[in-house]
Short mmCIF file of C-alpha atoms and ligand atoms in Angstrom, two decimals:
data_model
loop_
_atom_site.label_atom_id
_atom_site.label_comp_id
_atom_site.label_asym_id
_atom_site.label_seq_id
_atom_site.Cartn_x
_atom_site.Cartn_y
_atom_site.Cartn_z
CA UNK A 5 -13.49 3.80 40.95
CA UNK A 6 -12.97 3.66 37.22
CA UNK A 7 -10.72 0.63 35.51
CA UNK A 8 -8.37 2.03 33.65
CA UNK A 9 -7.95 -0.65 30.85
CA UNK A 10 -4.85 -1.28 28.84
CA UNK A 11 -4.39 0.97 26.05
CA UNK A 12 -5.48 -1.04 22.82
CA UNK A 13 -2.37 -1.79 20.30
CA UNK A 14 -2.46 -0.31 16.91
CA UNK A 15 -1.21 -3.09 15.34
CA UNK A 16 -0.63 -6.51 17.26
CA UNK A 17 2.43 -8.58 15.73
CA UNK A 18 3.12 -10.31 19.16
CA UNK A 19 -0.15 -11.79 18.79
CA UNK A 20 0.19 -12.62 15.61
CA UNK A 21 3.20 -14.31 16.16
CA UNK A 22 1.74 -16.72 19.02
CA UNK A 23 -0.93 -17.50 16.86
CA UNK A 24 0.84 -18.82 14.20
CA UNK A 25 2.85 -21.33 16.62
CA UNK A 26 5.90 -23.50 16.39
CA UNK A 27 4.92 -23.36 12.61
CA UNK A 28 6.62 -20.30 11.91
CA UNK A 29 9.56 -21.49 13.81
CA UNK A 30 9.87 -24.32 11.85
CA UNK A 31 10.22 -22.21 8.96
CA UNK A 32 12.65 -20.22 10.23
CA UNK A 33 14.64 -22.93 11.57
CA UNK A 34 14.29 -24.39 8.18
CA UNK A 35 16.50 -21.62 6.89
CA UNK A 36 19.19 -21.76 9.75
CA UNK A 37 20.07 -25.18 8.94
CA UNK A 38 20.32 -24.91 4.93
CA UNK A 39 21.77 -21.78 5.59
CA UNK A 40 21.54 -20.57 1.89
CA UNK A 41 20.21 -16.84 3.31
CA UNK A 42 20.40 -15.20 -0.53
CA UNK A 43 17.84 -16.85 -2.96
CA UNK A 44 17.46 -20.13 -0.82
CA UNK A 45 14.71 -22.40 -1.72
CA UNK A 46 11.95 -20.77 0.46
CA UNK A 47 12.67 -17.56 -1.78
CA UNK A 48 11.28 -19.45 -5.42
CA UNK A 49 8.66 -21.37 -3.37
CA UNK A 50 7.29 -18.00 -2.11
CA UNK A 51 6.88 -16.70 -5.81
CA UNK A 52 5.02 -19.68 -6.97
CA UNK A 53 2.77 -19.39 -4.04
CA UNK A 54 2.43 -15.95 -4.50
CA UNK A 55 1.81 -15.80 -7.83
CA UNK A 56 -0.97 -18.26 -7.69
CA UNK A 57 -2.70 -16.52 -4.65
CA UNK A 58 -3.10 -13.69 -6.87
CA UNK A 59 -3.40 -15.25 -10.53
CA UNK A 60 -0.13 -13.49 -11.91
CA UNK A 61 1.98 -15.32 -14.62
CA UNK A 62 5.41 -14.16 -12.66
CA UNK A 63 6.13 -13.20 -9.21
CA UNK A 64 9.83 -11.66 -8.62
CA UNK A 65 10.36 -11.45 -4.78
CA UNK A 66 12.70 -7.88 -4.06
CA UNK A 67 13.87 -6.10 -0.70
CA UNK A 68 11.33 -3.47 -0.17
CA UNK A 69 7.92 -2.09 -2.02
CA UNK A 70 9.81 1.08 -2.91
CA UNK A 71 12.48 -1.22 -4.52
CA UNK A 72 9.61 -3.01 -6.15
CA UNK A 73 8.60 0.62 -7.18
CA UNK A 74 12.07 1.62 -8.07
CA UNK A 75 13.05 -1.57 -10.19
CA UNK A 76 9.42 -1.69 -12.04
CA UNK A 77 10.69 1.82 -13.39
CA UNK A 78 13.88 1.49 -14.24
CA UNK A 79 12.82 -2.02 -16.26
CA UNK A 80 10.91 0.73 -18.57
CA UNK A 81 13.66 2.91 -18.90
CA UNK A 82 11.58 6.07 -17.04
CA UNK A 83 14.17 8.74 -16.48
CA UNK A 84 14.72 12.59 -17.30
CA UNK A 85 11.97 14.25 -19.33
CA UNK A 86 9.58 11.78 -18.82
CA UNK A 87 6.24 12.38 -16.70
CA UNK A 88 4.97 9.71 -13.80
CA UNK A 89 1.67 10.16 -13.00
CA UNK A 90 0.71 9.21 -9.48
CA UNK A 91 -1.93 10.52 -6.77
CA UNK A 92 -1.12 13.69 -4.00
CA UNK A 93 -2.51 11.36 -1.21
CA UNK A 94 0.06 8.87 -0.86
CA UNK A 95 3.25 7.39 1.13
CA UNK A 96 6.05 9.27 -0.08
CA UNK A 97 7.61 5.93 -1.73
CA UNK A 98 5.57 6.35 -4.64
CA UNK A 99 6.67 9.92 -5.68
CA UNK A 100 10.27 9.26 -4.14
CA UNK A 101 11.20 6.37 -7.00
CA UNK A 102 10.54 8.69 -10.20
CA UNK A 103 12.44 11.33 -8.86
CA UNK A 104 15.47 9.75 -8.14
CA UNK A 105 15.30 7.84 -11.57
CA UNK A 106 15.90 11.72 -12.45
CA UNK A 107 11.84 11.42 -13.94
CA UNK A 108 8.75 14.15 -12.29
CA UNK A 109 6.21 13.06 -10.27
CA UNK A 110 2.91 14.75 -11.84
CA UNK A 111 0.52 14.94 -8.35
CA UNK A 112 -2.83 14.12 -9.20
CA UNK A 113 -5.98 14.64 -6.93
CA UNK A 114 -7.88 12.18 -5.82
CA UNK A 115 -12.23 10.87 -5.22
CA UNK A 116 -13.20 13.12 -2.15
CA UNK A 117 -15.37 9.73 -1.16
CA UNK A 118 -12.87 6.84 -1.90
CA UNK A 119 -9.66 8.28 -1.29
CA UNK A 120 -8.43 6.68 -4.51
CA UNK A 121 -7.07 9.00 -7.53
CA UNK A 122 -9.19 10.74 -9.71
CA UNK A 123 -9.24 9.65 -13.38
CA UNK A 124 -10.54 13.09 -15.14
CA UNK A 125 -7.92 14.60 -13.54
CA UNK A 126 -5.55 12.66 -14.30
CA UNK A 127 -6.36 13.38 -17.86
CA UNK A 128 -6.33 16.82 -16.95
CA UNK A 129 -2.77 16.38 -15.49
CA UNK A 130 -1.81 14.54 -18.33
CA UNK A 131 -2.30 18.02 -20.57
CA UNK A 132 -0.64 19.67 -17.81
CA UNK A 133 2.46 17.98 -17.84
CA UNK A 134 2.95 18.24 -21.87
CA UNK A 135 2.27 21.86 -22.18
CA UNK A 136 5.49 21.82 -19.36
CA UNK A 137 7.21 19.91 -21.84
CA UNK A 138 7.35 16.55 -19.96
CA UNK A 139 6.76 13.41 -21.86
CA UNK A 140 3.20 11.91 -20.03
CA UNK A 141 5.38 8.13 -19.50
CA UNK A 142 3.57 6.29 -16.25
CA UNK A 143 0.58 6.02 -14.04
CA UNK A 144 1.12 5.06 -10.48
CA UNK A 145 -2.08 3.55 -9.17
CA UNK A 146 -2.02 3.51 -5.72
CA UNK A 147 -4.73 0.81 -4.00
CA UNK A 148 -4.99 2.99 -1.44
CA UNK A 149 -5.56 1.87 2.60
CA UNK A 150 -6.39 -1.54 0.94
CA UNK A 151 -8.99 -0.72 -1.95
CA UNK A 152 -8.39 -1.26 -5.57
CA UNK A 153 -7.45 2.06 -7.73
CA UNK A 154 -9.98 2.69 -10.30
CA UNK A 155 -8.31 0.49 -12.63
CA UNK A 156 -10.76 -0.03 -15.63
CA UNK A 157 -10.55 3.59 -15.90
CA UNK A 158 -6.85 4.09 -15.63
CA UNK A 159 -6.08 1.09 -18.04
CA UNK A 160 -8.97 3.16 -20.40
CA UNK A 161 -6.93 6.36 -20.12
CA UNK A 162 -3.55 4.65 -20.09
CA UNK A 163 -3.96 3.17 -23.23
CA UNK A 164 -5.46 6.22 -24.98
CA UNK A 165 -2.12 7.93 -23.92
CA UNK A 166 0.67 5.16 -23.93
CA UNK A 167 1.40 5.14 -20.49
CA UNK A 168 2.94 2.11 -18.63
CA UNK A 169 0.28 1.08 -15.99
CA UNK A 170 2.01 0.41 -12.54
CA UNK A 171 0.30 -0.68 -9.03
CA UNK A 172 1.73 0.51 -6.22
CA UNK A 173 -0.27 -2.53 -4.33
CA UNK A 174 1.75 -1.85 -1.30
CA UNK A 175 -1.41 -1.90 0.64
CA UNK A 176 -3.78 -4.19 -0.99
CA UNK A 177 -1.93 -7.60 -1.79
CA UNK A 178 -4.88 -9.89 -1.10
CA UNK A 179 -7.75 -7.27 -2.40
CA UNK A 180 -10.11 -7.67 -5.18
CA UNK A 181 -11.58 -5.84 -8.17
CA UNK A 182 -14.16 -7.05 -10.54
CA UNK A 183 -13.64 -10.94 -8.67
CA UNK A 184 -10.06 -10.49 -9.51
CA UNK A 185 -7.40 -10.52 -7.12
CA UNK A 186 -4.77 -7.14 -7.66
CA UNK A 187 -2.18 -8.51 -9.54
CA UNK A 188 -2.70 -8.21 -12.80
CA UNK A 189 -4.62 -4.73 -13.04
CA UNK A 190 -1.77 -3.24 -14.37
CA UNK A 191 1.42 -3.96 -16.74
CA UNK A 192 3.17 -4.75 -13.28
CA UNK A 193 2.25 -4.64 -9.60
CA UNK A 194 4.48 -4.02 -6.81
CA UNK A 195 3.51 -4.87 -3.64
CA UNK A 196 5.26 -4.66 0.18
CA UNK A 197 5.76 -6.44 2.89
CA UNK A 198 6.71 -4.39 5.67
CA UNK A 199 5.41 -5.64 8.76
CA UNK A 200 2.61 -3.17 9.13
CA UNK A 201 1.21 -3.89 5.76
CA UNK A 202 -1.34 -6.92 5.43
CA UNK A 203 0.73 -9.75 4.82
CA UNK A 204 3.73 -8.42 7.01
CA UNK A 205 7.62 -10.23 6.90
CA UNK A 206 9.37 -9.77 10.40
CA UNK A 207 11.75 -7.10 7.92
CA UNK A 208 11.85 -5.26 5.20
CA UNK A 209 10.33 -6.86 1.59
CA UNK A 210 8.24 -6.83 -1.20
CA UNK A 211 7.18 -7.98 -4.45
CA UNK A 212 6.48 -7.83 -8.14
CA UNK A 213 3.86 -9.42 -10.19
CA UNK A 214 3.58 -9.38 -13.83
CA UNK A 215 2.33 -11.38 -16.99
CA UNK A 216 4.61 -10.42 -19.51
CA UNK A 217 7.65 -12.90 -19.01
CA UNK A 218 10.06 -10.04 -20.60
CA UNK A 219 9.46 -7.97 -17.65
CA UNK A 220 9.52 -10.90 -15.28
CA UNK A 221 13.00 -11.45 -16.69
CA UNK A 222 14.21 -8.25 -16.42
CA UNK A 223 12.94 -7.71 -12.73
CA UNK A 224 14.98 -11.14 -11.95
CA UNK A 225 18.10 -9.18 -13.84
CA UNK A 226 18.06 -5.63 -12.41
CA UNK A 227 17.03 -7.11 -8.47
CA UNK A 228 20.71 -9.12 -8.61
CA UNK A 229 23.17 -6.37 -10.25
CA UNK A 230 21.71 -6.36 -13.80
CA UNK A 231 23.50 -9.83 -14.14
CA UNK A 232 22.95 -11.76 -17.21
CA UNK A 233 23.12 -15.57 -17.35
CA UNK A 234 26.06 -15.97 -15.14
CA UNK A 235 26.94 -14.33 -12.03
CA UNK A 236 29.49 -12.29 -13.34
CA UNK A 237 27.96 -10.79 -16.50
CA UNK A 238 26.69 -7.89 -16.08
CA UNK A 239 24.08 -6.81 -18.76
CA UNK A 240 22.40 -3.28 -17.15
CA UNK A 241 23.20 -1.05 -14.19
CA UNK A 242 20.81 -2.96 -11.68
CA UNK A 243 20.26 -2.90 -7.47
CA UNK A 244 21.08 -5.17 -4.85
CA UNK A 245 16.95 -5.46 -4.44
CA UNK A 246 16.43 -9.09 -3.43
CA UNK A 247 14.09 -10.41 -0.77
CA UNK A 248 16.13 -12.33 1.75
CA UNK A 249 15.69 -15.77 2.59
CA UNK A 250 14.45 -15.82 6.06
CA UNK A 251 11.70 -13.23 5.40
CA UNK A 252 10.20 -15.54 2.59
CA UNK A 253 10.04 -17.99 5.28
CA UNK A 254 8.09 -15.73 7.45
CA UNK A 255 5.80 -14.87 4.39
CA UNK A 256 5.29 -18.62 3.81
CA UNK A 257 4.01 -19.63 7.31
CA UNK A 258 2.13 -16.21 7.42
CA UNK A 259 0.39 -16.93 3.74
CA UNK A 260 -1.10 -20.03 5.18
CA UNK A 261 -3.55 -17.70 7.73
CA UNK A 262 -4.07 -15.08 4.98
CA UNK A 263 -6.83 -15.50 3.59
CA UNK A 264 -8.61 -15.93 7.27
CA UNK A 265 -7.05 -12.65 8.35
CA UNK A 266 -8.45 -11.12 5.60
CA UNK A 267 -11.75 -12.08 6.01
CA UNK A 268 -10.70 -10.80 9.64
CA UNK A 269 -10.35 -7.81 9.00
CA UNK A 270 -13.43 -7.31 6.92
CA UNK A 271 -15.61 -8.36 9.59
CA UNK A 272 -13.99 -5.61 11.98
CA UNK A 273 -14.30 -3.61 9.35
CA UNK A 274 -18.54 -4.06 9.06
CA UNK A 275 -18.57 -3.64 12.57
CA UNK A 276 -17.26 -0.49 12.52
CA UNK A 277 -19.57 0.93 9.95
CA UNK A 278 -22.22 -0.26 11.89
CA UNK A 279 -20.80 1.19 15.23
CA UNK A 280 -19.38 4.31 13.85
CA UNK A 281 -21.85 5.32 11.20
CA UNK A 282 -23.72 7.72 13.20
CA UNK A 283 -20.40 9.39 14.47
CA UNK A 284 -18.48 9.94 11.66
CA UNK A 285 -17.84 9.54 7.88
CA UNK A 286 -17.13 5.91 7.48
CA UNK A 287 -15.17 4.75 4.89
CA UNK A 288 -16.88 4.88 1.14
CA UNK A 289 -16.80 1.26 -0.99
CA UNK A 290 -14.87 0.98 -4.24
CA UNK A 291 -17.56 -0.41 -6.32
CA UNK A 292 -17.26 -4.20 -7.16
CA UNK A 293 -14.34 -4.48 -5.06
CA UNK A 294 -13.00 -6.13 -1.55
CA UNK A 295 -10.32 -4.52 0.39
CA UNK A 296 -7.05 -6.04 2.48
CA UNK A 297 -8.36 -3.42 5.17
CA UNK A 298 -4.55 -2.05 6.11
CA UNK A 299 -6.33 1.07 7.32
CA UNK A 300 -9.92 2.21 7.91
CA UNK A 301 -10.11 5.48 7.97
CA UNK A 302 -12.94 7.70 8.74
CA UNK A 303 -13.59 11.12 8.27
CA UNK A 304 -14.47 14.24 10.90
CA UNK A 305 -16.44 17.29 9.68
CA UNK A 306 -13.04 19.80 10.10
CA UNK A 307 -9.32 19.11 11.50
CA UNK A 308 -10.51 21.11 15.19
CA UNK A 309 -13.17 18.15 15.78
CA UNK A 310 -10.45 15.37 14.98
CA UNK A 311 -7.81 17.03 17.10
CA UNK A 312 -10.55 16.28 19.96
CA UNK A 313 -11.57 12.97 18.57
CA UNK A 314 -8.08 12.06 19.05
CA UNK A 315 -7.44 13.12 22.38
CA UNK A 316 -10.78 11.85 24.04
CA UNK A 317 -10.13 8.38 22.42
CA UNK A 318 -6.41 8.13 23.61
CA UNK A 319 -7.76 9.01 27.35
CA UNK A 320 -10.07 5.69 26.50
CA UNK A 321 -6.99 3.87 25.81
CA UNK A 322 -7.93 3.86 21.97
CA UNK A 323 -5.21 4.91 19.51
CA UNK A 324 -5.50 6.72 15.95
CA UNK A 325 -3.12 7.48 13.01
CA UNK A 326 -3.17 10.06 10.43
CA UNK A 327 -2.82 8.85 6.98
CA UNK A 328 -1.81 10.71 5.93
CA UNK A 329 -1.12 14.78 7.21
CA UNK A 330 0.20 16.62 4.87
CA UNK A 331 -0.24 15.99 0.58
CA UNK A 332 2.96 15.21 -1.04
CA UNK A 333 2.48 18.27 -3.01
CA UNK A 334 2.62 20.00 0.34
CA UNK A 335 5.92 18.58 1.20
CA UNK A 336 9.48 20.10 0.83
CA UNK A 337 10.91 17.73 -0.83
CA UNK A 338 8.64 17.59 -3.77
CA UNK A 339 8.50 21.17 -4.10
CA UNK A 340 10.90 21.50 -6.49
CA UNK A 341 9.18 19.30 -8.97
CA UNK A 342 5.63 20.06 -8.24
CA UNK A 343 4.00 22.84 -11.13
CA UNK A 344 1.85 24.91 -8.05
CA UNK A 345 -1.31 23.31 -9.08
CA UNK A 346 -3.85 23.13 -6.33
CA UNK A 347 -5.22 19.66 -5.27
CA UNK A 348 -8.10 20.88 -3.10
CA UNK A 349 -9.63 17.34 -2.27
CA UNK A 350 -5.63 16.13 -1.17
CA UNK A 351 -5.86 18.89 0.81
CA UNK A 352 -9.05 18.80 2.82
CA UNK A 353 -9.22 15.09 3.47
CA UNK A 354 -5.45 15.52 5.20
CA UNK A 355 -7.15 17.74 7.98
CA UNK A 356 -9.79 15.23 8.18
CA UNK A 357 -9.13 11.30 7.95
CA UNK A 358 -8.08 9.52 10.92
CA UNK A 359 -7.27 5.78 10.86
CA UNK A 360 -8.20 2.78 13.78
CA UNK A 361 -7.13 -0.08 14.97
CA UNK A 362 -7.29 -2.77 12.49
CA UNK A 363 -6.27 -6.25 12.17
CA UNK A 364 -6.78 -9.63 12.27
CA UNK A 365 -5.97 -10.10 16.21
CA UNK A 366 -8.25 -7.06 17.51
CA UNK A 367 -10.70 -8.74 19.76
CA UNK A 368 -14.77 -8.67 19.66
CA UNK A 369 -14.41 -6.88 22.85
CA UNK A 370 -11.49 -4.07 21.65
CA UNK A 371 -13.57 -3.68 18.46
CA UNK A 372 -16.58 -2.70 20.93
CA UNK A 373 -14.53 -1.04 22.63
CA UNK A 374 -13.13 1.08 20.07
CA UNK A 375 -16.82 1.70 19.21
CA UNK A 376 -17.99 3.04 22.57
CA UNK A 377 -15.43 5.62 22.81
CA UNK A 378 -17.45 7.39 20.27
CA UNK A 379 -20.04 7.98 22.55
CA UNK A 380 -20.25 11.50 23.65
CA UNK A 381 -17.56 12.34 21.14
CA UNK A 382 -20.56 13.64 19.44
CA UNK A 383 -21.65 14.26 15.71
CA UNK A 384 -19.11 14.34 13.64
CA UNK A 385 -20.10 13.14 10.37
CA UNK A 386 -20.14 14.92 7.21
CA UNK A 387 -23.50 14.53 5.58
C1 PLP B 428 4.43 1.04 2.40
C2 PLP B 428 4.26 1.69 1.09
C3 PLP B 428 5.27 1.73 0.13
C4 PLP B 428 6.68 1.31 0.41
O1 PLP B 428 6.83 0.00 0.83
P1 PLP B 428 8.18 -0.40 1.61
O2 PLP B 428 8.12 -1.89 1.63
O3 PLP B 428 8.10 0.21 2.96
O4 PLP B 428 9.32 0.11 0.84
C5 PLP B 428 4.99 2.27 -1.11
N1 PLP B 428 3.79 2.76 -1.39
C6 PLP B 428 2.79 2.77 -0.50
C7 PLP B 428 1.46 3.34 -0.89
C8 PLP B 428 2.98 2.25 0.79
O5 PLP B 428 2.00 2.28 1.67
#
């Protein structure tokens, strides 16, 4: 008779959470008794630590990575007429902000072997969007599934064009590029803290990171009403966008097992590519780079051989995701702004990724686990 094992969990906060002990408690409890739940002390001791995990000059703690997105924007005035440059193959948060600042999202395609966008055509786009009469204003680089953006290149291109550089680092707080932790890749970085991301609060949050103190200043104003120096003077049309109290807490007894999460995940990561190399497409290396590993996706040879990938490995008690199905060119809501432009890599690498299990509390024995469900899947790679 077969044992039918537990289905693996996707993600594993509940584990998480009795790992890190009465410590987090503490923390929590901390907040309770001061009770100051809007900008309490735990909210500027976060930014410092922050801020030196990743080398930034300023770190301005906000409610959400789309808010991060959102107020990084509206700091450089991005509204109607101008042109935000950001990849296809993305979370919708990243087109969503530049639209509703009343700007376009310009969908650029992306490296059929990284995943990550595609500098030449981004140039490309860049002509694309002036001959519609947009004004070419922002790049979105997007560290996608945990890997840096190209960012030398992007920095090259945005400076050639005067574009504002922007990280959407929503998956990749704790990655590297060039020995450099993300952070300063770009004029600003905005990162997120949603529980599923790498460094997860127990709510909604995120972050910005910057070296220009201007900007650091005028995140600080527009995340609290646009408020000047006093409460009640109100300089700019602003949000309510600040990171609340009791989630910094969270983030500051989570930060202290970050770094040995990371590594973590990397090492589940090299076991897969050893397990899964001679199944699939394993995930391609951005060069000179280390990755925060929120999602390792492979890659099957056409969308028919996934769709059975999937449903042999769920039998096995092994769960998948699809980051992500459908382009954001592809969906309805961008249609209106989207010029009809084809993004054929976008396109073919939605029918084919599919993500695994991956973080810091998967076991040596899930990992293998995960691994031997492969068998008899067959050969799937793309070679
Ligand atoms: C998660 C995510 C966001 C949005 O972050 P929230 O904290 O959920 O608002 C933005 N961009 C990308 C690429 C993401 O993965």
């Amino acid at each position: 008779m077969d044992i039918v094992e537990p289905p693996i969990p996707f993600l594993d906060l509940k584990a998480q959470q009795a790992r890190l002990g009465p410590a987090l408690r503490a923390r929590i409890d901390a907040v309770m008794a001061h009770g100051q739940f809007i900008l309490g002390p735990e909210v500027a001791e976060l930014e410092t630590k922050l801020a030196a995990f990743c080398g930034a000059a300023h770190c301005v703690s906000v409610s959400s990575g789309t808010d991060a997105l959102q107020i990084a924007m509206m700091a450089e005035g991005i509204g109607r007429g101008d042109a935000v440059f950001l990849p296809a193959f993305t979370y919708t948060a990243t087109a969503e902000v530049p639209l509703l600042l009343g700007a376009v999202p310009v969908f650029v395609d992306i490296d059929a072997a990284t995943f990550q966008i595609d500098p030449e055509h981004l140039e490309q786009r860049i002509g694309d969007a002036a001959r519609r009469g947009l004004r070419p204003r922002a790049v979105v680089g997007v560290d996608l599934f945990g890997q840096p953006a190209p960012w030398p290149q992007l920095r090259d291109i945005a400076s050639r064009h005067d574009l504002f550089t922007l990280d959407d680092c929503a998956q990749a707080f704790g990655a590297a590029l060039g020995g450099a932790r993300l952070g300063r890749a770009a004029q600003a970085t905005a990162v997120s803290f949603f529980p599923s991301k790498p460094l997860g609060a127990y709510g909604d949050g995120g972050a910005l990171f910057t070296d220009d103190a201007a900007r650091a200043a005028l995140y600080r104003s527009l995340r609290t009403h646009g408020e000047g120096t006093t409460r009640y003077d109100v300089q700019r049309i602003g949000m309510n966008g600040r990171l609340d109290t009791i989630q910094a807490a969270v983030l500051l007894a989570k930060l202290g097992t970050f770094e040995a999460e990371l590594a973590r995940r990397e090492a589940i990561a090299r076991t897969y590519d050893a397990g899964l190399a001679r199944h699939v497409t394993i995930p391609a290396r951005v060069a000179d780079s280390t990755s925060a590993w929120a999602i390792y996706a492979i890659l099957f040879t056409d969308n028919a051989a996934r769709t059975a990938a999937q449903e042999a490995l769920r039998a096995q008690g092994v769960p998948s995701a699809i980051y992500y199905p459908k382009p954001l060119h592809h969906q309805p809501a961008y249609a209106g702004a989207h010029d009809g432009v084809a993004l054929p890599v976008s396109e073919a690498i939605a029918n084919r990724i599919m993500a695994l299990p991956l973080h810091a509390d998967l076991s040596d024995a899930q990992v293998a686990r995960v691994i031997a469900a492969f068998e008899g899947l067959g050969d799937h790679a793309a070679r």
